[in-house]
Short mmCIF file of N, CA and C in Angstrom, two decimals:
data_model
loop_
_atom_site.label_atom_id
_atom_site.label_comp_id
_atom_site.label_asym_id
_atom_site.label_seq_id
_atom_site.Cartn_x
_atom_site.Cartn_y
_atom_site.Cartn_z
N UNK E 1 -3.56 5.60 1.94
CA UNK E 1 -3.34 6.98 1.57
C UNK E 1 -2.15 7.04 0.61
N UNK E 2 -2.23 7.95 -0.37
CA UNK E 2 -1.08 8.27 -1.20
C UNK E 2 -0.94 9.78 -1.14
N UNK E 3 0.20 10.22 -0.63
CA UNK E 3 0.48 11.64 -0.46
C UNK E 3 -0.64 12.35 0.32
N UNK E 4 -1.13 11.68 1.36
CA UNK E 4 -2.13 12.27 2.25
C UNK E 4 -3.56 12.14 1.79
N UNK E 5 -3.82 11.62 0.59
CA UNK E 5 -5.17 11.48 0.09
C UNK E 5 -5.64 10.03 0.23
N UNK E 6 -6.86 9.84 0.70
CA UNK E 6 -7.42 8.50 0.80
C UNK E 6 -7.67 7.97 -0.61
N UNK E 7 -7.11 6.82 -0.89
CA UNK E 7 -7.28 6.19 -2.20
C UNK E 7 -8.41 5.17 -2.16
N UNK E 8 -8.47 4.41 -1.09
CA UNK E 8 -9.51 3.39 -0.94
C UNK E 8 -9.83 3.32 0.55
N UNK E 9 -11.06 3.67 0.95
CA UNK E 9 -11.34 3.83 2.37
C UNK E 9 -11.78 2.56 3.08
N UNK E 10 -11.99 1.46 2.36
CA UNK E 10 -12.41 0.24 3.04
C UNK E 10 -12.08 -0.97 2.17
N UNK E 11 -11.20 -1.82 2.67
CA UNK E 11 -10.84 -3.05 1.97
C UNK E 11 -11.00 -4.19 2.95
N UNK E 12 -11.82 -5.18 2.58
CA UNK E 12 -11.95 -6.37 3.41
C UNK E 12 -10.94 -7.39 2.93
N UNK E 13 -10.13 -7.89 3.86
CA UNK E 13 -9.08 -8.82 3.49
C UNK E 13 -9.63 -10.21 3.25
N UNK E 14 -9.04 -10.89 2.30
CA UNK E 14 -9.39 -12.27 2.00
C UNK E 14 -8.11 -13.06 1.84
N UNK E 15 -8.21 -14.20 1.21
CA UNK E 15 -7.03 -15.06 1.07
C UNK E 15 -6.14 -14.67 -0.11
N UNK E 16 -6.64 -13.83 -1.02
CA UNK E 16 -5.85 -13.43 -2.19
C UNK E 16 -5.49 -11.97 -2.16
N UNK E 17 -4.86 -11.54 -3.23
CA UNK E 17 -4.48 -10.14 -3.35
C UNK E 17 -5.68 -9.29 -3.74
N UNK E 18 -5.65 -8.05 -3.32
CA UNK E 18 -6.65 -7.07 -3.70
C UNK E 18 -5.87 -5.88 -4.28
N UNK E 19 -5.68 -5.86 -5.59
CA UNK E 19 -4.86 -4.79 -6.18
C UNK E 19 -5.58 -3.45 -6.18
N UNK E 20 -4.84 -2.43 -5.86
CA UNK E 20 -5.31 -1.05 -5.96
C UNK E 20 -4.24 -0.32 -6.76
N UNK E 21 -4.58 0.05 -7.97
CA UNK E 21 -3.61 0.68 -8.86
C UNK E 21 -3.66 2.20 -8.69
N UNK E 22 -2.49 2.80 -8.54
CA UNK E 22 -2.39 4.26 -8.42
C UNK E 22 -1.23 4.75 -9.29
N UNK E 23 -1.35 5.95 -9.77
CA UNK E 23 -0.26 6.59 -10.49
C UNK E 23 0.49 7.47 -9.50
N UNK E 24 1.79 7.40 -9.55
CA UNK E 24 2.62 8.18 -8.63
C UNK E 24 3.06 9.48 -9.28
N UNK E 25 3.24 10.50 -8.46
CA UNK E 25 3.77 11.77 -8.92
C UNK E 25 5.27 11.66 -9.10
N UNK E 26 5.84 12.53 -9.91
CA UNK E 26 7.30 12.61 -9.98
C UNK E 26 7.81 13.09 -8.62
N UNK E 27 8.94 12.55 -8.19
CA UNK E 27 9.50 12.92 -6.89
C UNK E 27 9.04 11.95 -5.81
N UNK E 28 8.95 12.46 -4.58
CA UNK E 28 8.62 11.63 -3.43
C UNK E 28 7.11 11.37 -3.34
N UNK E 29 6.75 10.12 -3.06
CA UNK E 29 5.36 9.72 -2.87
C UNK E 29 5.28 8.94 -1.56
N UNK E 30 4.47 9.40 -0.64
CA UNK E 30 4.28 8.73 0.64
C UNK E 30 3.03 7.86 0.55
N UNK E 31 3.21 6.54 0.72
CA UNK E 31 2.11 5.59 0.67
C UNK E 31 1.92 5.03 2.07
N UNK E 32 0.69 5.10 2.59
CA UNK E 32 0.43 4.70 3.97
C UNK E 32 -0.80 3.80 4.04
N UNK E 33 -0.70 2.76 4.88
CA UNK E 33 -1.81 1.87 5.19
C UNK E 33 -2.19 2.09 6.64
N UNK E 34 -3.50 1.99 6.95
CA UNK E 34 -3.97 2.08 8.33
C UNK E 34 -4.97 0.96 8.57
N UNK E 35 -4.76 0.19 9.62
CA UNK E 35 -5.68 -0.89 9.97
C UNK E 35 -6.82 -0.31 10.80
N UNK E 36 -8.01 -0.30 10.25
CA UNK E 36 -9.16 0.25 10.96
C UNK E 36 -9.69 -0.72 12.01
N UNK E 37 -9.50 -2.02 11.77
CA UNK E 37 -9.88 -3.04 12.74
C UNK E 37 -9.12 -4.32 12.39
N UNK E 38 -9.31 -5.36 13.18
CA UNK E 38 -8.61 -6.62 12.95
C UNK E 38 -9.55 -7.74 12.52
N UNK E 39 -10.84 -7.50 12.52
CA UNK E 39 -11.77 -8.56 12.19
C UNK E 39 -11.68 -9.69 13.20
N UNK E 40 -11.88 -10.92 12.74
CA UNK E 40 -11.89 -12.06 13.66
C UNK E 40 -10.54 -12.76 13.77
N UNK E 41 -9.59 -12.42 12.91
CA UNK E 41 -8.29 -13.10 12.98
C UNK E 41 -7.15 -12.16 12.66
N UNK E 42 -6.92 -11.19 13.57
CA UNK E 42 -5.85 -10.23 13.37
C UNK E 42 -4.49 -10.87 13.57
N UNK E 43 -3.41 -10.23 13.28
CA UNK E 43 -3.35 -8.88 12.72
C UNK E 43 -3.63 -8.88 11.22
N UNK E 44 -3.84 -7.68 10.67
CA UNK E 44 -4.05 -7.52 9.24
C UNK E 44 -2.71 -7.56 8.52
N UNK E 45 -2.72 -8.09 7.32
CA UNK E 45 -1.52 -8.09 6.50
C UNK E 45 -1.68 -7.05 5.41
N UNK E 46 -0.73 -6.14 5.34
CA UNK E 46 -0.70 -5.17 4.25
C UNK E 46 0.55 -5.45 3.44
N UNK E 47 0.41 -5.47 2.13
CA UNK E 47 1.56 -5.69 1.28
C UNK E 47 1.54 -4.66 0.16
N UNK E 48 2.68 -4.11 -0.12
CA UNK E 48 2.82 -3.11 -1.17
C UNK E 48 3.84 -3.61 -2.18
N UNK E 49 3.43 -3.65 -3.43
CA UNK E 49 4.34 -3.97 -4.52
C UNK E 49 4.36 -2.80 -5.47
N UNK E 50 5.53 -2.36 -5.86
CA UNK E 50 5.69 -1.23 -6.76
C UNK E 50 6.24 -1.75 -8.08
N UNK E 51 5.56 -1.38 -9.17
CA UNK E 51 5.96 -1.80 -10.50
C UNK E 51 6.31 -0.57 -11.33
N UNK E 52 7.29 -0.72 -12.21
CA UNK E 52 7.62 0.39 -13.10
C UNK E 52 6.67 0.39 -14.30
N UNK E 53 6.88 1.32 -15.21
CA UNK E 53 5.99 1.47 -16.36
C UNK E 53 6.04 0.27 -17.31
N UNK E 54 7.04 -0.61 -17.16
CA UNK E 54 7.15 -1.80 -18.00
C UNK E 54 6.62 -3.05 -17.30
N UNK E 55 6.02 -2.88 -16.12
CA UNK E 55 5.47 -4.01 -15.39
C UNK E 55 6.47 -4.79 -14.56
N UNK E 56 7.68 -4.27 -14.43
CA UNK E 56 8.72 -4.93 -13.63
C UNK E 56 8.56 -4.52 -12.16
N UNK E 57 8.59 -5.50 -11.25
CA UNK E 57 8.49 -5.20 -9.83
C UNK E 57 9.81 -4.59 -9.36
N UNK E 58 9.72 -3.40 -8.74
CA UNK E 58 10.93 -2.70 -8.29
C UNK E 58 11.04 -2.61 -6.77
N UNK E 59 9.94 -2.89 -6.05
CA UNK E 59 9.98 -2.87 -4.58
C UNK E 59 8.81 -3.68 -4.05
N UNK E 60 9.02 -4.25 -2.86
CA UNK E 60 7.97 -5.04 -2.20
C UNK E 60 8.18 -4.95 -0.69
N UNK E 61 7.10 -4.76 0.05
CA UNK E 61 7.16 -4.68 1.51
C UNK E 61 5.87 -5.24 2.08
N UNK E 62 5.97 -5.90 3.24
CA UNK E 62 4.80 -6.49 3.89
C UNK E 62 4.81 -6.11 5.37
N UNK E 63 3.61 -5.87 5.92
CA UNK E 63 3.45 -5.51 7.32
C UNK E 63 2.32 -6.32 7.94
N UNK E 64 2.36 -6.56 9.25
CA UNK E 64 1.26 -7.10 10.03
C UNK E 64 0.81 -6.00 10.97
N UNK E 65 -0.43 -5.54 10.83
CA UNK E 65 -0.91 -4.37 11.56
C UNK E 65 -2.04 -4.71 12.52
N UNK E 66 -1.92 -4.22 13.73
CA UNK E 66 -2.99 -4.32 14.72
C UNK E 66 -3.93 -3.14 14.50
N UNK E 67 -5.09 -3.15 15.13
CA UNK E 67 -6.06 -2.07 15.00
C UNK E 67 -5.40 -0.73 15.31
N UNK E 68 -5.57 0.23 14.40
CA UNK E 68 -4.98 1.56 14.57
C UNK E 68 -3.54 1.65 14.10
N UNK E 69 -2.93 0.52 13.76
CA UNK E 69 -1.54 0.52 13.30
C UNK E 69 -1.42 1.10 11.91
N UNK E 70 -0.28 1.73 11.68
CA UNK E 70 -0.02 2.34 10.37
C UNK E 70 1.33 1.84 9.86
N UNK E 71 1.42 1.75 8.56
CA UNK E 71 2.67 1.38 7.90
C UNK E 71 2.84 2.29 6.70
N UNK E 72 4.08 2.65 6.40
CA UNK E 72 4.24 3.50 5.22
C UNK E 72 5.52 3.16 4.47
N UNK E 73 5.54 3.61 3.24
CA UNK E 73 6.69 3.45 2.36
C UNK E 73 6.77 4.72 1.52
N UNK E 74 7.98 5.22 1.34
CA UNK E 74 8.19 6.35 0.46
C UNK E 74 8.78 5.81 -0.84
N UNK E 75 8.13 6.16 -1.95
CA UNK E 75 8.58 5.74 -3.27
C UNK E 75 8.96 6.98 -4.04
N UNK E 76 10.16 6.98 -4.60
CA UNK E 76 10.64 8.11 -5.39
C UNK E 76 10.53 7.76 -6.86
N UNK E 77 9.74 8.56 -7.58
CA UNK E 77 9.58 8.37 -9.02
C UNK E 77 10.41 9.42 -9.74
N UNK E 78 11.28 8.93 -10.62
CA UNK E 78 12.13 9.88 -11.36
C UNK E 78 11.61 10.08 -12.77
#
């Protein structure tokens, strides 16, 4: 979810990254992950990387989520 809206409702995890690109609003942006299930080898790993308009990484966070677990990050865009 980004600011309460579902951005991608189903992602199957694999061994590599699965990028989901979103544009952030000016001000506060709430980004949330929810683990719908754990598959055969839980917990799920969620990772968020935030890049600026020049492609520079400005933030990174990783979580291990059990079924129903949620993780969030607030990103402020100026």
